[in-house]
Coordinates of C-alpha atoms and ligand atoms in Angstrom, one line a residue:
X153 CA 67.0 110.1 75.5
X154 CA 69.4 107.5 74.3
X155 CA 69.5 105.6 77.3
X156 CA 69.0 105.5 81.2
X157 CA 72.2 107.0 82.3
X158 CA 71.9 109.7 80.7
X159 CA 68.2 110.2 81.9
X160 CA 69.7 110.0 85.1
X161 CA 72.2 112.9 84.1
X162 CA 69.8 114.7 82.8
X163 CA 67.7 114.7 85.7
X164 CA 70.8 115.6 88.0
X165 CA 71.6 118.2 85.9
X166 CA 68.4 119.5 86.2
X167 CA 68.0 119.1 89.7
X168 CA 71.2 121.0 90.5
X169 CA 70.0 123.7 88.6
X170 CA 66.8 123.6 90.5
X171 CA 69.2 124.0 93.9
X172 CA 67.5 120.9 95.3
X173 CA 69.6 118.4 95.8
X174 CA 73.2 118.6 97.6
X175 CA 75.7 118.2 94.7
X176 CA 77.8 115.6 96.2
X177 CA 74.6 113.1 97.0
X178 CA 73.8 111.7 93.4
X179 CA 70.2 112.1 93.1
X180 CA 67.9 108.4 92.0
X181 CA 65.2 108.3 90.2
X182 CA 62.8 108.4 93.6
X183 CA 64.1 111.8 93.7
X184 CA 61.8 112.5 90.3
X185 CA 58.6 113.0 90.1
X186 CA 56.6 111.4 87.4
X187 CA 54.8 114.7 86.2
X188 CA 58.0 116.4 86.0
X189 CA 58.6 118.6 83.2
X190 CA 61.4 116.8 80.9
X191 CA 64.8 118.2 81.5
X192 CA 65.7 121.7 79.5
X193 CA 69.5 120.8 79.0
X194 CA 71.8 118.6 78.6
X195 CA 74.0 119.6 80.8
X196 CA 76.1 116.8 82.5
X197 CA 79.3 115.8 84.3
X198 CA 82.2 116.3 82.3
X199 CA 84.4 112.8 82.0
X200 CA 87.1 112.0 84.7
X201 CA 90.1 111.3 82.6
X202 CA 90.8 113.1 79.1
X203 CA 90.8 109.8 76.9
X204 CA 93.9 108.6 77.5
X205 CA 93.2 105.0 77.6
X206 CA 96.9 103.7 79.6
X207 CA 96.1 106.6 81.9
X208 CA 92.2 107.1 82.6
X209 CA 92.2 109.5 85.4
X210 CA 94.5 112.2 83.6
X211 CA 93.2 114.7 82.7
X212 CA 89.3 115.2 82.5
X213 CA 86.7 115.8 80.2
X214 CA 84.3 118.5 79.6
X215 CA 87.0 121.6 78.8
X216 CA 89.7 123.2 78.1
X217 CA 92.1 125.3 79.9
X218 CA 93.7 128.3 78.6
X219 CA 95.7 130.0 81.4
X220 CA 96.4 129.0 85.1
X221 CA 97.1 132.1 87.5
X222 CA 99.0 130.3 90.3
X223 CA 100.1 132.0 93.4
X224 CA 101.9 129.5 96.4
X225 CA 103.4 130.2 99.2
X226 CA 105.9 127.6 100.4
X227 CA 107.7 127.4 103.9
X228 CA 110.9 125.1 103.8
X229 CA 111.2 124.7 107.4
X230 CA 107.6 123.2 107.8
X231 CA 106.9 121.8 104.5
X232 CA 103.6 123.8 104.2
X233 CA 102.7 125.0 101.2
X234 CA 99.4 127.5 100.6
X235 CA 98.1 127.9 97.2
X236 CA 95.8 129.6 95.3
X237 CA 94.8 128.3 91.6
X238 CA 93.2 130.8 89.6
X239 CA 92.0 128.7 86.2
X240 CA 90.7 130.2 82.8
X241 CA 88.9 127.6 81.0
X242 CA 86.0 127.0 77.8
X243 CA 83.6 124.2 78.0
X244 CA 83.9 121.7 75.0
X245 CA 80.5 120.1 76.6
X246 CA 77.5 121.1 78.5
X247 CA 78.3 120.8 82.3
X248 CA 76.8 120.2 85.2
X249 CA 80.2 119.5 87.0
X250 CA 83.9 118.8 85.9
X251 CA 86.7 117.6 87.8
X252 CA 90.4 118.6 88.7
X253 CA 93.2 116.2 88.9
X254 CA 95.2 117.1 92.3
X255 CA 96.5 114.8 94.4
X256 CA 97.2 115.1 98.7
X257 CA 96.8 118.4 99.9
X258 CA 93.4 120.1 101.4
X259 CA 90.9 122.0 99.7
X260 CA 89.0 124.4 101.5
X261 CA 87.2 126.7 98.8
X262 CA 86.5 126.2 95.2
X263 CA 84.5 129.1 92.9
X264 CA 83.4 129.4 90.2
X265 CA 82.8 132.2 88.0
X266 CA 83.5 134.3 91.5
X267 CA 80.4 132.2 92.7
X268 CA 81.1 129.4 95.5
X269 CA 80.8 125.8 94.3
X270 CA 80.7 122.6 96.3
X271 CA 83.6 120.1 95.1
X272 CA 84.0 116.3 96.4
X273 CA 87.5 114.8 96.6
X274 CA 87.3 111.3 95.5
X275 CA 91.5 109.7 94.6
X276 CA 93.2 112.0 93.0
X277 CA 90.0 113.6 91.5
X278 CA 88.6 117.0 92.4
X279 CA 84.9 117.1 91.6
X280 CA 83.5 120.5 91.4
X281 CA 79.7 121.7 91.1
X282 CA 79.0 125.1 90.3
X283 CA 76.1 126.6 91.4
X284 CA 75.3 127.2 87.6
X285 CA 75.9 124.6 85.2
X286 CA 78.2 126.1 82.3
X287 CA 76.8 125.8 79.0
X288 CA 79.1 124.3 75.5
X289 CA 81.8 126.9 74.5
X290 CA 81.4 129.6 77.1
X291 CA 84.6 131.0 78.9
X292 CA 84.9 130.3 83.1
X293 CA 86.9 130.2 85.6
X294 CA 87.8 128.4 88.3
X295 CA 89.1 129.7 91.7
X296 CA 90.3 126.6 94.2
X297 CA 92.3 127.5 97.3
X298 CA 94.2 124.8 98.9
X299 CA 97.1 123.8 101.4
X300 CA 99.0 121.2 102.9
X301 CA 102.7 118.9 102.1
X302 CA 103.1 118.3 98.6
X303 CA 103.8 114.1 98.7
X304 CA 105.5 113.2 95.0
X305 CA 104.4 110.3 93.5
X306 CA 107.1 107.6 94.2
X307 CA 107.6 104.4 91.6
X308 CA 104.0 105.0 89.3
X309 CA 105.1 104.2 85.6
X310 CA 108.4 103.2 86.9
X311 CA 109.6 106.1 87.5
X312 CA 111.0 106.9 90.9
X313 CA 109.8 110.1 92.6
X314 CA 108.6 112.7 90.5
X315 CA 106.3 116.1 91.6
X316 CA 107.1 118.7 94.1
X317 CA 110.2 116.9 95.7
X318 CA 110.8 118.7 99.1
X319 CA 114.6 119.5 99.5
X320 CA 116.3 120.9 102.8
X321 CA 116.3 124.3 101.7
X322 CA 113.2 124.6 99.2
X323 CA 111.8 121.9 96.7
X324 CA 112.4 120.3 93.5
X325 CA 109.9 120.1 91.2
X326 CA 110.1 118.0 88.0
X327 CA 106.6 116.6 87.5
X328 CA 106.6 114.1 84.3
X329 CA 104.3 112.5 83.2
X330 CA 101.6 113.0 86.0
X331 CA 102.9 114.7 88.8
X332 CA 102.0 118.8 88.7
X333 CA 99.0 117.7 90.3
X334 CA 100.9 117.3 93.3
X335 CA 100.9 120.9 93.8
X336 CA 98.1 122.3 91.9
X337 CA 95.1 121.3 90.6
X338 CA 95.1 121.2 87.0
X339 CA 94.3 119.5 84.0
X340 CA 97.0 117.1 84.3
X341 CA 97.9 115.9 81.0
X342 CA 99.4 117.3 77.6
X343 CA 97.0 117.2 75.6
X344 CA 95.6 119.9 77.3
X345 CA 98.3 123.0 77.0
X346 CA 98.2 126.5 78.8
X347 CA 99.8 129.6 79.6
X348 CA 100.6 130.1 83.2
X349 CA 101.3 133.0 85.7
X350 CA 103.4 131.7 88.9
X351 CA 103.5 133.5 91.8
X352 CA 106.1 132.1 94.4
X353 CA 106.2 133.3 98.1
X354 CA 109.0 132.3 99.9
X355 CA 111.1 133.1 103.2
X356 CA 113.4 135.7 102.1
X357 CA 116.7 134.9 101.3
X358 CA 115.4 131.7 99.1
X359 CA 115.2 131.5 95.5
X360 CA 111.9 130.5 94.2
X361 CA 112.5 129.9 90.0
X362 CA 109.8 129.0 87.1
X363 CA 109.4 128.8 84.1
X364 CA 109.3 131.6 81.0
X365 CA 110.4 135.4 82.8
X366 CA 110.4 136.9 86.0
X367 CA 107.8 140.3 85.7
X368 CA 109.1 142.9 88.0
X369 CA 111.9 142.3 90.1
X370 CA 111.0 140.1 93.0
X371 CA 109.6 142.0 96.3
X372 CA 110.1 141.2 99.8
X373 CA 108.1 142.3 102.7
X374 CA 107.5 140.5 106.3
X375 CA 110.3 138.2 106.0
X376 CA 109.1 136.8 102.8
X377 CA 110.3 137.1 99.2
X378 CA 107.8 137.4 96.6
X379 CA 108.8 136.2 92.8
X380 CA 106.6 136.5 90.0
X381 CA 107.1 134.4 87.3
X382 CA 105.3 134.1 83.5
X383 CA 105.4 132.0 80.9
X384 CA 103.2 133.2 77.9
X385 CA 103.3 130.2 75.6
X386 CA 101.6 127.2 76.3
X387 CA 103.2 124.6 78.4
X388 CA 102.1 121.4 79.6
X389 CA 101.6 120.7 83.2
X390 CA 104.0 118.3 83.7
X391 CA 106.5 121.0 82.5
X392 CA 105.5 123.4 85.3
X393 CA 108.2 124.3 87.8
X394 CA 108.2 126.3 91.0
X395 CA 111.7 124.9 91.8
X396 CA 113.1 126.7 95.3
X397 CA 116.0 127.2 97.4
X398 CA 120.0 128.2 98.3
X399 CA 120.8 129.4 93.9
X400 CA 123.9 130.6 92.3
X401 CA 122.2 132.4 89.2
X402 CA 124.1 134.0 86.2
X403 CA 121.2 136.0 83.4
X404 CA 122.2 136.9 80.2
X405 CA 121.4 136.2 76.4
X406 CA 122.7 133.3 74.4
X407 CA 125.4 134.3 72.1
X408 CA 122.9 135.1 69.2
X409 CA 120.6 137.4 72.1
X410 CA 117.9 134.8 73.0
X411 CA 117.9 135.7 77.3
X412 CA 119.1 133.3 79.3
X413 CA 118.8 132.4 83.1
X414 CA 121.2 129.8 84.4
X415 CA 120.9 128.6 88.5
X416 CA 122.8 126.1 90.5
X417 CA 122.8 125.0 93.7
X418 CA 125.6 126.3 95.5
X419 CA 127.1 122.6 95.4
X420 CA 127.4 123.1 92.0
X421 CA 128.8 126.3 92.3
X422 CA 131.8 125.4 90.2
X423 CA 129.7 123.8 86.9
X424 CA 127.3 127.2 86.5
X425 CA 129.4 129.1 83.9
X426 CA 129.8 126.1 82.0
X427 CA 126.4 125.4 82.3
X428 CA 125.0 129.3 81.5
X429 CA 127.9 128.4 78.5
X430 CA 126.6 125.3 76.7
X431 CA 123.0 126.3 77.4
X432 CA 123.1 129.5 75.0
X433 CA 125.9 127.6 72.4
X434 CA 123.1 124.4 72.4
X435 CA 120.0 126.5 72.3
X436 CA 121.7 128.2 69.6
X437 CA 122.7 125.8 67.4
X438 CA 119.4 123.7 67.7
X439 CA 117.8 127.2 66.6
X440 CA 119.7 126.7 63.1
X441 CA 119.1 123.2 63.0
X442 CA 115.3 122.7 64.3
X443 CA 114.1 126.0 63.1
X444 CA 113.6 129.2 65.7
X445 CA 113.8 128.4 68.9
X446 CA 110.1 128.6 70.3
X447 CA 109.9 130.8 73.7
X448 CA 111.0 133.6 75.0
X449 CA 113.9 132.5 77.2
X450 CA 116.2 129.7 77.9
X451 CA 118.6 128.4 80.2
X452 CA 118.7 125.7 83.1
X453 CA 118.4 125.1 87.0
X454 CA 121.0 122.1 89.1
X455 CA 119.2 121.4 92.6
X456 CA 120.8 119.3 94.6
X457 CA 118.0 116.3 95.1
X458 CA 119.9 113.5 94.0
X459 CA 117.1 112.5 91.2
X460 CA 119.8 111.2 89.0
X461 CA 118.3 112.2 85.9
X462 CA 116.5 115.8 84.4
X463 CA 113.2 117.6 82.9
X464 CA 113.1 119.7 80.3
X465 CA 111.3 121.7 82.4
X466 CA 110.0 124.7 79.9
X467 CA 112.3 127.1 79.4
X468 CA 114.4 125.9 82.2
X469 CA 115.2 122.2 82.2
X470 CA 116.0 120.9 85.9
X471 CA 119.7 118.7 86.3
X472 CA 118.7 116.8 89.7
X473 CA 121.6 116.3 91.4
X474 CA 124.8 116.4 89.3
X475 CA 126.9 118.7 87.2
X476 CA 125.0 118.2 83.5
X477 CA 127.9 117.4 80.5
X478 CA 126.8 118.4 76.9
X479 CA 125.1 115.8 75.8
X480 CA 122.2 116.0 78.9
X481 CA 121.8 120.1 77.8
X482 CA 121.9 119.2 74.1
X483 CA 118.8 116.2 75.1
X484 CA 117.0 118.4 77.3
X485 CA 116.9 121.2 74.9
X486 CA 115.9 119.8 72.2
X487 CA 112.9 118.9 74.1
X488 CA 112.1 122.8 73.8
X489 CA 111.3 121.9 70.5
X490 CA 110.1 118.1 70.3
X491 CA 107.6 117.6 73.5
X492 CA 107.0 121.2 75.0
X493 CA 106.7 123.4 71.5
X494 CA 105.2 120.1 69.9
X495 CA 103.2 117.9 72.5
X496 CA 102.0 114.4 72.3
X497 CA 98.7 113.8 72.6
X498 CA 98.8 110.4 74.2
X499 CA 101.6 109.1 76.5
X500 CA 101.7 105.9 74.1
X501 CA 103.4 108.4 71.2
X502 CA 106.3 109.7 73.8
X503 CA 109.6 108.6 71.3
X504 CA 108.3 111.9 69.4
X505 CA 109.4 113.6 72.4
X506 CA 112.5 111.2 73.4
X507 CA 113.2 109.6 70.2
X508 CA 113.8 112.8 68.6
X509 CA 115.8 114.4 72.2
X510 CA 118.0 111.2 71.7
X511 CA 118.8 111.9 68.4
X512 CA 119.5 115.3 69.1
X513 CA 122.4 113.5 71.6
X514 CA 123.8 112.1 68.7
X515 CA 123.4 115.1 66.0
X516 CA 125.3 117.2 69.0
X517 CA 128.0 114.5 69.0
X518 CA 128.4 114.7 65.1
X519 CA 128.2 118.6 65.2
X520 CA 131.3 118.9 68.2
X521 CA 133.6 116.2 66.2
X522 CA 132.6 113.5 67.9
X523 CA 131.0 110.5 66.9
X524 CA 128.9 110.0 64.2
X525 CA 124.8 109.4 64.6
X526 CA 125.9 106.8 61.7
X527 CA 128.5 105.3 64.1
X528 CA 126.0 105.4 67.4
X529 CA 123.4 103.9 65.4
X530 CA 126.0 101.1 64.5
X531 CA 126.6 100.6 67.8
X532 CA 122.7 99.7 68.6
X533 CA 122.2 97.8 65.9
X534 CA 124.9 95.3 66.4
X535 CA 123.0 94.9 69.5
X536 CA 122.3 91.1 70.2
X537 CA 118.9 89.6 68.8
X538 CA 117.8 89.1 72.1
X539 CA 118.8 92.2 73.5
X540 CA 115.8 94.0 75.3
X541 CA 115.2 96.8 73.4
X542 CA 114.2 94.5 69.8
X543 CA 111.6 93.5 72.0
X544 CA 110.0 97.0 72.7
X545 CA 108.5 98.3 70.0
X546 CA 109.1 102.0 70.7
X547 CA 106.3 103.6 68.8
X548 CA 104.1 102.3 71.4
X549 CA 105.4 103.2 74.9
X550 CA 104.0 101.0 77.5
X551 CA 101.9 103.0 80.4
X552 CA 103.7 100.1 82.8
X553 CA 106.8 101.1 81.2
X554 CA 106.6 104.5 79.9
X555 CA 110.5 105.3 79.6
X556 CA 111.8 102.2 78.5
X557 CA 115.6 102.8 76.8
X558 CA 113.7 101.4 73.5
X559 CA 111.7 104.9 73.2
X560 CA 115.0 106.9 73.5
X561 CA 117.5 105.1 71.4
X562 CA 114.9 102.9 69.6
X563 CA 113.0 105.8 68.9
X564 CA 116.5 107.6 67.9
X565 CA 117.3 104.8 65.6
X566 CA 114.0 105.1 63.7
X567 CA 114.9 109.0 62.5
X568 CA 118.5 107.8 61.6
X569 CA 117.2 105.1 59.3
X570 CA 114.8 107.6 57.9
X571 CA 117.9 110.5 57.8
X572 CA 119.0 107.0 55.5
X573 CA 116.2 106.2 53.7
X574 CA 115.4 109.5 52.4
X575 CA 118.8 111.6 52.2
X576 CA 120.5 114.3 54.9
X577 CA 118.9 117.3 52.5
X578 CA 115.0 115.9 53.1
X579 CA 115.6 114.9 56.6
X580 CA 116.8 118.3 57.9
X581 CA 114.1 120.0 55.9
X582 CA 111.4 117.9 57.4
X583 CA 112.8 118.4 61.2
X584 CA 112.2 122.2 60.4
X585 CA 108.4 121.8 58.8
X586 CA 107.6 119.8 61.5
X587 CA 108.6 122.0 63.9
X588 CA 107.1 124.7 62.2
X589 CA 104.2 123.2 61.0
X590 CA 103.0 122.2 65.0
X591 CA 104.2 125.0 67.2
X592 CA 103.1 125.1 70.3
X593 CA 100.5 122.5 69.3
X594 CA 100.0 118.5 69.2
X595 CA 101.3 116.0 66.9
X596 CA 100.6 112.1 66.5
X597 CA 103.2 109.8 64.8
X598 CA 100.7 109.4 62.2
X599 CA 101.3 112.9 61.4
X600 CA 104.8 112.9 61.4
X601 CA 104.8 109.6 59.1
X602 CA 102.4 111.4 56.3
X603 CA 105.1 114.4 56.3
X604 CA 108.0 112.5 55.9
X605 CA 106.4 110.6 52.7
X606 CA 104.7 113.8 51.6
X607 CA 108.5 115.5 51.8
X608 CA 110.4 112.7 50.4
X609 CA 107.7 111.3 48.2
X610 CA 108.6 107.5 49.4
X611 CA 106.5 105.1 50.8
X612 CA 107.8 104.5 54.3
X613 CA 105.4 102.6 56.1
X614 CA 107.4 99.7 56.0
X615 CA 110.6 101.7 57.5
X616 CA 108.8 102.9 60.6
X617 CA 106.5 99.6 61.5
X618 CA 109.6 97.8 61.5
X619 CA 111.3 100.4 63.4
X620 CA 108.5 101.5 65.3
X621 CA 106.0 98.7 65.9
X622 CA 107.8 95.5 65.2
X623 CA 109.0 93.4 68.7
X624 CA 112.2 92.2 66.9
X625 CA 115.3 93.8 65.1
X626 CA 114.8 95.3 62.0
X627 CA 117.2 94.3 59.0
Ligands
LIG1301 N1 111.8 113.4 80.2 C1 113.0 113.1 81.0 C2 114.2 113.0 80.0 O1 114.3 113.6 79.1 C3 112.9 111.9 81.8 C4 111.8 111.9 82.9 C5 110.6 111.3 82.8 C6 111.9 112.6 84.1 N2 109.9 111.6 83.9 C7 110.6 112.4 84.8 C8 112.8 113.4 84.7 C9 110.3 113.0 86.0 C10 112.5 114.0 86.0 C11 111.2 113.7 86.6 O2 115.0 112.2 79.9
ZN1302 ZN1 114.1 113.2 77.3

C-alpha cells in the first residue's frame, strides 16, 4: 500500500467484486469496515488517456485492442446511425474498469465477456464496469451497442471538421487525429493498432466503402444493402473509414497485380480512370522504392464534401471534394507506408508520417521529370529568416498546431539534407530497412535517428536538431 489512493482503489476494486456497491457511485472509506479483510487484488481502473501527454483523453489505459468487429447501419435521409462494436482486447493491467473514447451518440448496452456491465458516460469518455474485474494479460471482449447522429469534431487541433462528415447522400468519414470516436467507441489513438471487420448497412442503392477487401459480394434484403468489409492488418483508428454514398467504382490490380478499388462520386465521374490509373502506377513505384507495399489492396475514394484536403485512409485514401492530381496520390500513398504500416506513437513525432509523405511529393516529381527534391528543397531554404516555418521546429509538432506546413516540408527538408549528408545509395537503403524493419508497428524519431547513423556510420545528431528541433534556419 503505497499510498491512499490506491487504498481507495483497492477497496473499490474489491467492493465491485463483492457486487456491493453500484459501479458508477465511487465508494469512500465510510463504505469500509475496519475489520475488513485487506483487499485480494489489485485490480483497478485502467487510466483515461494512453499517455499521450498534448492529448490526455486519447486513448486509455489498462489494454490493448487487437480486433474491432464493427457492424453500423446508417440512414442518409435521417442521419441515424445504429451500431454495434464488437471489441477483442488483453489487459496490460489488473482492472476493475476501463474506458472507451466515443464521443455524441447514445449507449444503451455494454458487455463484457457476453456478461452485462454498467458503463458511465463522462466527455468523451466511456467508463465501463464489468461485473468481473479482468485480471493482467487475459484476453476479453467488449460488446457496446449504440446509436444516434454522428457530430464531427469541428476546429480541435486546427483542423476544420474531421469524423463521420454527414453528406446528402451518405457520409464522409476521414477521422485524423481523434475523430473515429465519432462513430465507434474505440481506443482512439495510434499507438494502439488493430485489425478490424466493418459491416456497413445501408438503403439499397448506396455504396457503403471501407477499408482493406469486401468478403462476399454485398447482400441486399428489405430495402437495405449490406457490405462487408475487412481489413486484416492493423490500422489505426483514425484511419478507419465507412465512407457512403452515390459511387462510380472501377476494381482491378495495379499494373504489377496488387488489387485495386478506385470510387468517385459521380461529380467526379470524369477524373476516376485517371484516378484508378495513377493509384496502381504510384502504388507501384513506391513498392520499388519503399520496399513491398504492406496490405493487401490499394486504391482511392473522391466524395464530394468539399473538405479541401485528403486521408490516407488505409488502403483507400479519401480526396474530399476535388479531382486529386499526382502529387496528392503520390502523398497519400506513401502514407501506406510512413504513418499506417509504420505508426507514431505520440502525435508530437507526426513529420515521420508527413515529413516523409512530403518528400515522397518531391521524389514523385524527380521520378516523372519534373523538378528535382534538390531544386524544391532550394526553394524552401531560400525562404526568408523570418519566414514561419524556421520558427517551427518540426520534430516537435505542436498539439495546438498539429499540422503546421513546418512538419510537411520542414520535416521533408530534414530527409533531403540527410539524402545529402549521407549519399543517394545509404539514403534509399535506409527508407527500405525502416520500412521493413517496423511493419505494421511503431516507430519514434529516436529510432529512425540511430538507423540512419547505424547505416551511414556518421554522427548526425547535429543534422536533425538543427533540422528538427532548432526554432531558426539551419545553415
Ligand atoms: N494527413 C492528412 C494529409 O496527409 C491531413 C489531415 C489531417 C486530414 N487530419 C485530417 C485530412 C482529417 C482529412 C481529415 O495531408
Ligand atoms: Zn499527409
Amino acid at each position: 500500500m503505497r499510498s491512499n489512493k490506491r487504498w481507495v482503489a483497492m477497496l473499490a476494486a474489491l467492493i465491485s467484486v463483492l457486487g456491493c456497491s453500484p459501479a458508477d457511485k465511487p465508494p469512500s472509506l465510510a463504505d469500509h469496515r475496519l475489520d475488513d479483510p485487506p483487499p485480494l487484488t489489485g485490480h483497478r481502473p485502467g487510466a483515461a488517456g494512453i499517455g499521450d501527454t498534448d492529448f490526455p483523453t486519447d486513448g486509455n489505459g489498462g489494454y490493448d485492442v487487437s480486433h474491432y468487429d464493427l457492424a453500423v447501419d446508417y440512414t442518409p435521409m435521417t442521419k441515424q446511425l445504429q451500431g454495434v462494436a464488437t471489441i477483442q482486447a488483453a489487459a496490460t493491467q489488473d482492472l476493475s474498469s476501463f474506458n472507451l473514447d466515443l464521443s455524441g451518440l447514445t449507449v444503451s448496452k455494454v458487455s463484457v465477456n457476453n456478461s452485462t456491465a454498467t458503463f458511465r458516460r463522462q466527455g468523451e469518455e466511456l467508463t465501463v464496469t464489468p461485473a468481473k474485474p479482468i485480471d493482467v494479460k487475459s484476453r476479453f471482449s467488449v460488446k457496446v451497442v449504440y446509436s444516434g447522429q454522428p457530430k464531427p469534431i469541428q476546429d480541435s487541433a486546427n483542423l476544420g471538421t474531421f469524423g463521420f462528415v454527414a453528406t446528402p447522400d451518405g457520409a464522409f468519414v476521414a477521422s485524423e487525429p481523434d475523430g473515429s470516436k465519432t462513430w465507434f467507441p474505440n481506443n482512439d489513438h495510434p499507438a494502439d493498432k488493430a485489425t478490424y471487420d466493418i459491416t456497413i448497412t445501408v438503403p439499397a442503392g448506396v455504396t457503403a466503402l471501407a477499408n482493406g477487401e469486401l468478403v462476399g459480394r454485398p447482400t441486399t434484403a428489405q430495402g437495405k444493402t449490406t457490405f462487408r468489409w475487412r481489413e486484416r492488418h492493423p490500422m489505426a483508428s483514425y484511419l478507419a473509414t465507412a465512407t457512403m454514398g452515390k459511387f462510380a467504382q472501377r476494381e482491378g490490380r495495379t499494373p504489377a497485380g496488387i488489387p485495386e478499388i478506385a470510387a468517385v462520386d459521380p461529380k467526379f465521374k470524369t477524373s476516376l480512370d485517371k484516378l484508378f490509373t495513377l493509384t496502381g502506377e504510384i502504388t507501384d513505384y513506391w513498392s520499388t522504392v519503399f520496399g513491398p507495399y504492406p496490405f493487401s489492396s490499394t486504391g482511392g475514394i473522391v466524395d464530394d464534401f468539399a473538405a479541401g484536403y485528403a486521408l490516407e485512409n488505409q488502403t483507400k485514401p479519401l480526396y474530399g471534394g476535388f479531382a486529386p492530381d499526382q502529387s496528392i496520390i503520390a502523398h497519400e500513398l506513401a502514407h501506406q507506408w510512413f504513418g499506417n504500416s509504420l505508426s507514431i506513437k505520440r502525435w508530437k513525432e507526426l513529420w515521420l508520417n508527413e515529413g516523409f509523405a512530403t518528400y515522397a511529393e518531391w521524389l514523385w516529381s524527380e521520378h516523372k521529370g519534373g523538378k528535382s527534391a534538390e531544386a524544391i528543397f532550394n526553394e524552401f531554404h531560400a525562404r526568408p529568416a523570418d519566414d514561419p516555418m524556421w520558427a517551427y521546429p518540426p520534430g516537435r509538432a505542436r498539439p495546438d498546431d498539429l499540422f503546421n506546413l513546418s512538419v510537411y516540408n520542414r520535416g521533408a527538408m530534414t530527409l533531403h539534407a540527410l539524402r545529402k549528408a549521407v549519399g543517394d545509395a545509404t539514403f534509399f537503403k535506409l527508407l527500405k530497412t525502416w520500412t521493413a524493419d517496423h511493419r505494421h508497428g511503431h516507430v519514434t524519431t529516436d529510432e529512425f535517428i540511430h538507423l540512419a547513423e547505424q547505416l551511414s556510420g556518421q554522427n548526425l545528431r547535429p543534422l536533425f536538431d538543427a533540422w528538427l528541433f532548432q526554432p531558426r534556419r539551419p545553415a
